[in-house]
Tab-separated table of C-alpha atoms in Angstrom:
chain	number	residue	atom	x	y	z
A	26	MET	CA	208.256	-115.858	108.781
A	27	GLY	CA	210.675	-113.970	111.010
A	28	ILE	CA	211.786	-110.447	110.273
A	29	ILE	CA	215.463	-109.759	110.521
A	30	ILE	CA	216.416	-106.171	111.383
A	31	TYR	CA	219.915	-105.181	110.434
A	32	ILE	CA	221.546	-102.281	112.285
A	33	LYS	CA	224.589	-100.994	110.567
A	34	PRO	CA	227.406	-100.552	113.121
A	35	TYR	CA	229.123	-97.186	113.479
A	36	SER	CA	232.366	-96.937	111.626
A	37	LYS	CA	235.520	-96.388	113.600
A	38	GLY	CA	235.685	-92.755	112.420
A	39	LYS	CA	232.147	-91.982	113.570
A	40	LYS	CA	232.822	-93.552	116.988
A	41	MET	CA	235.859	-91.299	117.442
A	42	LYS	CA	233.816	-88.271	116.406
A	43	LEU	CA	231.069	-89.043	118.948
A	44	ARG	CA	233.651	-89.621	121.656
A	45	ARG	CA	235.150	-86.191	121.009
A	46	ILE	CA	231.694	-84.584	121.189
A	47	PHE	CA	230.919	-86.253	124.543
A	48	ILE	CA	234.315	-85.246	125.952
A	49	ALA	CA	233.800	-81.636	124.839
A	50	LEU	CA	230.326	-81.578	126.416
A	51	GLY	CA	231.724	-83.022	129.643
A	52	VAL	CA	234.480	-80.382	129.839
A	53	ALA	CA	231.957	-77.604	129.130
A	54	LEU	CA	229.697	-78.839	131.953
A	55	ILE	CA	232.613	-79.031	134.398
A	56	VAL	CA	233.674	-75.459	133.569
A	57	PHE	CA	230.076	-74.215	133.831
A	58	PHE	CA	229.464	-75.749	137.251
A	59	SER	CA	232.863	-74.701	138.620
A	60	LEU	CA	232.251	-71.081	137.606
A	61	SER	CA	228.701	-71.032	138.930
A	62	CYS	CA	229.783	-72.454	142.292
A	63	SER	CA	232.908	-70.283	142.780
A	64	PRO	CA	232.533	-67.071	144.828
A	65	LYS	CA	232.036	-63.877	142.822
A	66	GLN	CA	235.045	-61.586	142.593
A	67	LYS	CA	234.633	-58.452	144.710
A	68	LYS	CA	234.285	-55.097	143.020
A	69	ILE	CA	237.101	-52.644	143.667
A	70	LEU	CA	236.789	-49.429	145.691
A	71	ARG	CA	239.465	-47.143	144.216
A	72	VAL	CA	240.971	-44.649	146.664
A	73	GLY	CA	243.505	-41.934	145.909
A	74	THR	CA	245.701	-40.296	148.554
A	75	ASP	CA	248.855	-38.176	148.745
A	76	ALA	CA	250.066	-40.018	151.873
A	77	GLU	CA	251.714	-36.830	153.208
A	78	ASN	CA	249.290	-35.715	155.906
A	79	PRO	CA	249.862	-37.738	159.075
A	80	PRO	CA	247.986	-38.809	161.142
A	81	PHE	CA	245.347	-38.872	158.390
A	82	THR	CA	247.296	-40.436	155.554
A	83	TYR	CA	250.933	-41.509	155.320
A	84	GLN	CA	253.143	-44.411	154.287
A	85	GLU	CA	255.291	-46.833	156.266
A	86	GLY	CA	257.302	-48.651	153.638
A	87	SER	CA	254.785	-49.689	151.005
A	88	GLU	CA	251.850	-49.703	153.449
A	89	PHE	CA	249.346	-46.852	153.563
A	90	LYS	CA	248.201	-45.859	157.051
A	91	GLY	CA	246.249	-43.186	158.889
A	92	ILE	CA	242.746	-42.125	159.878
A	93	ASP	CA	241.579	-41.594	156.301
A	94	ILE	CA	242.967	-44.942	155.189
A	95	GLU	CA	241.347	-46.813	158.072
A	96	ILE	CA	238.010	-45.131	157.340
A	97	CYS	CA	238.248	-46.245	153.699
A	98	LYS	CA	239.072	-49.800	154.776
A	99	ARG	CA	235.946	-49.950	156.956
A	100	ILE	CA	233.807	-48.459	154.170
A	101	ALA	CA	235.134	-51.061	151.701
A	102	ASP	CA	234.239	-53.819	154.180
A	103	LYS	CA	230.712	-52.460	154.600
A	104	LEU	CA	230.255	-52.302	150.823
A	105	ASN	CA	231.775	-55.792	150.383
A	106	MET	CA	234.402	-54.333	148.065
A	107	GLN	CA	238.149	-54.768	147.703
A	108	LEU	CA	240.169	-51.652	148.590
A	109	GLN	CA	242.708	-50.372	146.069
A	110	ILE	CA	244.868	-47.388	147.085
A	111	THR	CA	246.853	-45.275	144.606
A	112	LYS	CA	249.236	-42.461	145.501
A	113	TYR	CA	248.875	-39.071	143.805
A	114	GLN	CA	250.161	-35.586	144.480
A	115	PHE	CA	247.469	-33.549	146.227
A	116	ASP	CA	246.718	-31.452	143.124
A	117	GLU	CA	246.290	-34.594	141.019
A	118	LEU	CA	243.616	-36.093	143.274
A	119	PHE	CA	240.861	-33.844	141.956
A	120	SER	CA	241.659	-34.496	138.294
A	121	ALA	CA	241.806	-38.231	139.083
A	122	LEU	CA	238.252	-37.951	140.431
A	123	ALA	CA	237.085	-35.999	137.393
A	124	LEU	CA	238.605	-38.597	135.026
A	125	ASN	CA	236.997	-41.464	137.020
A	126	LYS	CA	240.365	-42.981	137.919
A	127	ILE	CA	239.339	-43.173	141.580
A	128	ASP	CA	236.091	-43.352	143.558
A	129	ILE	CA	237.362	-41.515	146.658
A	130	ALA	CA	240.021	-38.893	147.313
A	131	ALA	CA	241.162	-39.220	150.937
A	132	SER	CA	243.879	-36.818	152.065
A	133	ALA	CA	242.592	-34.638	154.895
A	134	ILE	CA	240.521	-32.727	152.315
A	135	THR	CA	238.558	-29.756	153.602
A	136	ILE	CA	234.973	-29.355	152.420
A	137	THR	CA	234.674	-25.918	150.794
A	138	PRO	CA	231.899	-24.245	148.760
A	139	LYS	CA	234.244	-23.973	145.768
A	140	ARG	CA	235.143	-27.665	145.822
A	141	LYS	CA	231.486	-28.639	146.226
A	142	GLN	CA	230.800	-27.018	142.855
A	143	THR	CA	232.807	-29.705	141.057
A	144	MET	CA	232.697	-32.758	143.340
A	145	ASP	CA	230.614	-34.493	146.007
A	146	PHE	CA	231.597	-34.911	149.647
A	147	THR	CA	230.633	-37.286	152.415
A	148	ILE	CA	229.446	-36.047	155.769
A	149	PRO	CA	232.297	-34.406	157.745
A	150	TYR	CA	234.439	-36.760	159.827
A	151	PHE	CA	236.924	-34.332	161.433
A	152	GLU	CA	237.277	-30.623	162.298
A	153	THR	CA	240.505	-28.651	162.400
A	154	ASP	CA	242.114	-25.196	162.224
A	155	LEU	CA	245.259	-23.937	160.492
A	156	ALA	CA	248.637	-23.704	162.220
A	157	VAL	CA	251.543	-21.344	161.652
A	158	VAL	CA	254.800	-23.214	162.139
A	159	ALA	CA	258.435	-22.133	162.562
A	160	LYS	CA	261.711	-23.938	163.246
A	161	SER	CA	262.120	-24.832	166.921
A	162	ASN	CA	265.016	-22.383	167.407
A	163	SER	CA	263.385	-19.559	165.434
A	164	PRO	CA	263.023	-16.163	167.182
A	165	VAL	CA	259.927	-15.429	165.054
A	166	LYS	CA	256.892	-14.244	167.036
A	167	VAL	CA	253.339	-14.168	165.732
A	168	GLU	CA	250.808	-12.512	168.026
A	169	LYS	CA	248.222	-11.674	165.378
A	170	ILE	CA	247.608	-12.817	161.815
A	171	GLU	CA	248.901	-9.525	160.379
A	172	ASP	CA	252.369	-10.349	161.764
A	173	LEU	CA	252.809	-12.909	158.975
A	174	GLY	CA	253.379	-9.991	156.581
A	175	LYS	CA	256.805	-9.435	158.156
A	176	TYR	CA	258.090	-12.837	157.089
A	177	ILE	CA	258.513	-15.182	154.130
A	178	VAL	CA	255.641	-17.649	154.378
A	179	GLY	CA	255.288	-20.988	152.585
A	180	CYS	CA	252.377	-23.346	152.044
A	181	GLN	CA	251.161	-26.106	149.761
A	182	SER	CA	249.448	-24.787	146.645
A	183	ASN	CA	245.699	-25.210	146.048
A	184	THR	CA	244.974	-25.925	149.708
A	185	THR	CA	242.863	-24.070	152.251
A	186	SER	CA	246.129	-22.625	153.648
A	187	HIS	CA	246.828	-21.141	150.230
A	188	GLN	CA	243.254	-19.858	149.970
A	189	TYR	CA	243.307	-18.305	153.449
A	190	LEU	CA	246.631	-16.514	152.967
A	191	THR	CA	245.537	-15.210	149.577
A	192	GLU	CA	242.097	-13.943	150.621
A	193	ASN	CA	242.890	-12.667	154.117
A	194	LEU	CA	246.415	-11.314	153.725
A	195	MET	CA	247.720	-11.001	150.192
A	196	GLU	CA	244.564	-9.508	148.638
A	197	LYS	CA	244.358	-7.047	151.545
A	198	ASP	CA	248.005	-6.016	151.033
A	199	LEU	CA	248.962	-7.462	154.424
A	200	LEU	CA	251.346	-9.985	152.868
A	201	PRO	CA	253.457	-8.971	149.849
A	202	LYS	CA	253.044	-11.340	146.916
A	203	ASN	CA	256.777	-12.038	146.766
A	204	LYS	CA	256.703	-13.211	150.400
A	205	LEU	CA	254.234	-16.029	149.741
A	206	LYS	CA	256.005	-19.157	148.475
A	207	LEU	CA	253.948	-22.043	147.087
A	208	TYR	CA	255.005	-25.696	146.835
A	209	PRO	CA	253.344	-28.794	145.351
A	210	THR	CA	253.569	-30.915	148.516
A	211	VAL	CA	253.610	-30.603	152.311
A	212	ILE	CA	256.966	-32.393	152.454
A	213	GLU	CA	258.630	-29.929	150.089
A	214	THR	CA	257.231	-26.974	152.047
A	215	LEU	CA	258.500	-28.472	155.292
A	216	GLY	CA	261.906	-29.074	153.734
A	217	GLU	CA	262.167	-25.416	152.722
A	218	LEU	CA	261.300	-24.370	156.283
A	219	LEU	CA	263.913	-26.657	157.810
A	220	ASN	CA	266.514	-25.447	155.292
A	221	GLY	CA	265.849	-21.814	156.170
A	222	LYS	CA	264.423	-20.863	152.778
A	223	ILE	CA	261.173	-19.662	154.389
A	224	ASP	CA	260.471	-18.292	157.875
A	225	LEU	CA	257.010	-19.751	158.440
A	226	MET	CA	254.818	-22.511	157.094
A	227	VAL	CA	251.014	-22.657	157.239
A	228	PHE	CA	249.114	-25.957	157.121
A	229	ASP	CA	246.467	-27.998	158.946
A	230	GLU	CA	246.790	-27.903	162.727
A	231	TRP	CA	246.637	-31.620	163.464
A	232	VAL	CA	249.060	-32.436	160.667
A	233	ALA	CA	251.363	-29.761	162.107
A	234	LYS	CA	251.068	-31.307	165.572
A	235	ASP	CA	252.033	-34.703	164.188
A	236	PHE	CA	255.050	-33.335	162.291
A	237	SER	CA	256.164	-31.323	165.360
A	238	GLN	CA	256.673	-34.623	167.200
A	239	GLN	CA	259.000	-35.877	164.470
A	240	GLN	CA	260.686	-32.743	163.118
A	241	ASP	CA	262.521	-29.741	164.565
A	242	ILE	CA	259.510	-27.402	164.328
A	243	LYS	CA	257.028	-25.658	166.618
A	244	ILE	CA	253.554	-24.159	166.292
A	245	VAL	CA	253.742	-20.398	166.903
A	246	TYR	CA	250.161	-19.400	166.068
A	247	THR	CA	246.781	-21.001	165.378
A	248	ILE	CA	244.325	-19.601	162.840
A	249	GLN	CA	240.789	-20.556	163.805
A	250	THR	CA	239.071	-21.666	160.604
A	251	ASN	CA	236.915	-24.554	161.889
A	252	GLU	CA	237.525	-26.556	158.725
A	253	GLN	CA	235.784	-29.889	158.222
A	254	TYR	CA	237.295	-32.860	156.433
A	255	GLY	CA	235.249	-35.070	154.127
A	256	LEU	CA	235.946	-37.810	151.598
A	257	ALA	CA	235.773	-36.303	148.104
A	258	MET	CA	233.958	-38.152	145.299
A	259	GLN	CA	233.218	-37.576	141.634
A	260	ALA	CA	229.979	-35.616	141.354
A	261	GLY	CA	226.785	-37.584	140.766
A	262	LYS	CA	228.035	-41.173	140.940
A	263	GLU	CA	225.640	-43.849	142.216
A	264	ILE	CA	228.231	-45.251	144.633
A	265	ASN	CA	228.500	-41.913	146.474
A	266	THR	CA	225.261	-42.496	148.386
A	267	ARG	CA	226.487	-45.900	149.585
A	268	ILE	CA	229.892	-44.520	150.596
A	269	ASN	CA	228.243	-41.730	152.575
A	270	LYS	CA	225.826	-44.158	154.237
A	271	ALA	CA	228.715	-46.422	155.279
A	272	LEU	CA	230.592	-43.471	156.807
A	273	LYS	CA	227.468	-42.341	158.650
A	274	GLU	CA	227.114	-45.858	160.093
A	275	LEU	CA	230.734	-45.700	161.287
A	276	LYS	CA	230.028	-42.346	162.923
A	277	ASP	CA	226.748	-43.410	164.562
A	278	SER	CA	228.204	-46.667	165.903
A	279	GLY	CA	231.224	-44.991	167.513
A	280	GLU	CA	233.698	-46.783	165.230
A	281	LEU	CA	234.801	-43.499	163.673
A	282	GLU	CA	235.627	-42.021	167.076
A	283	ASN	CA	237.655	-45.132	167.932
A	284	ILE	CA	239.612	-44.858	164.684
A	285	ILE	CA	240.461	-41.206	165.407
A	286	ARG	CA	241.478	-42.007	168.984
A	287	GLU	CA	243.801	-44.725	167.724
A	288	TYR	CA	245.848	-42.102	165.865
A	289	ILE	CA	245.295	-38.987	168.001
A	290	ASP	CA	245.962	-39.056	171.740
């Protein structure tokens, strides 16, 4: 006697339901494999700059340029990261670091004991002095640092120029307090000099040399301070070690020297 097995066919509704399940599974697999095979998005190296200190950092149109910028580009390449540059006023760079808005502050920043109390620095990448600058047609003569006390002197606030003038002249009563004028940016200080509002301006020597090629100014005295620039970083971050290592590699390989030569004759 034969046995007849009866298999109940799926209803039309169940067939449609299964079809939807298989389609959903197929789409999920396609998405999974496409994501797993696509290249990972690079992490971002966030750099802040004031873009007012040529040849170290400045802007041409919307493009950031200069020694500091090129160094950061090479570091980003070595770390396999995407470079993101944001413009801040100089004073704002340090608070941006403290608030973790940026990983690096790069604006011809001098390494000082006071700054090292609140932030980390890379190895030095450049050494400079301070320059005293006057208008090209100015009769002002500066033969020694004490001569600055005869004139109205301007500088950018919270810089090593500001610190030097305060500690070495103003606090020793060699420069009257009312003769020291402070401004938030290099550009504003330079504008006041060119407009005759101040007699002299004090700022970094190599920045002064660059501006003297573009503006109607001259260097009348050099203050030997032997300052060293470094990239500033938020204290204690893990990435700091890798940033410093990348800069050291640039220095040891000669790439750093080539970058500097590209911008400084």
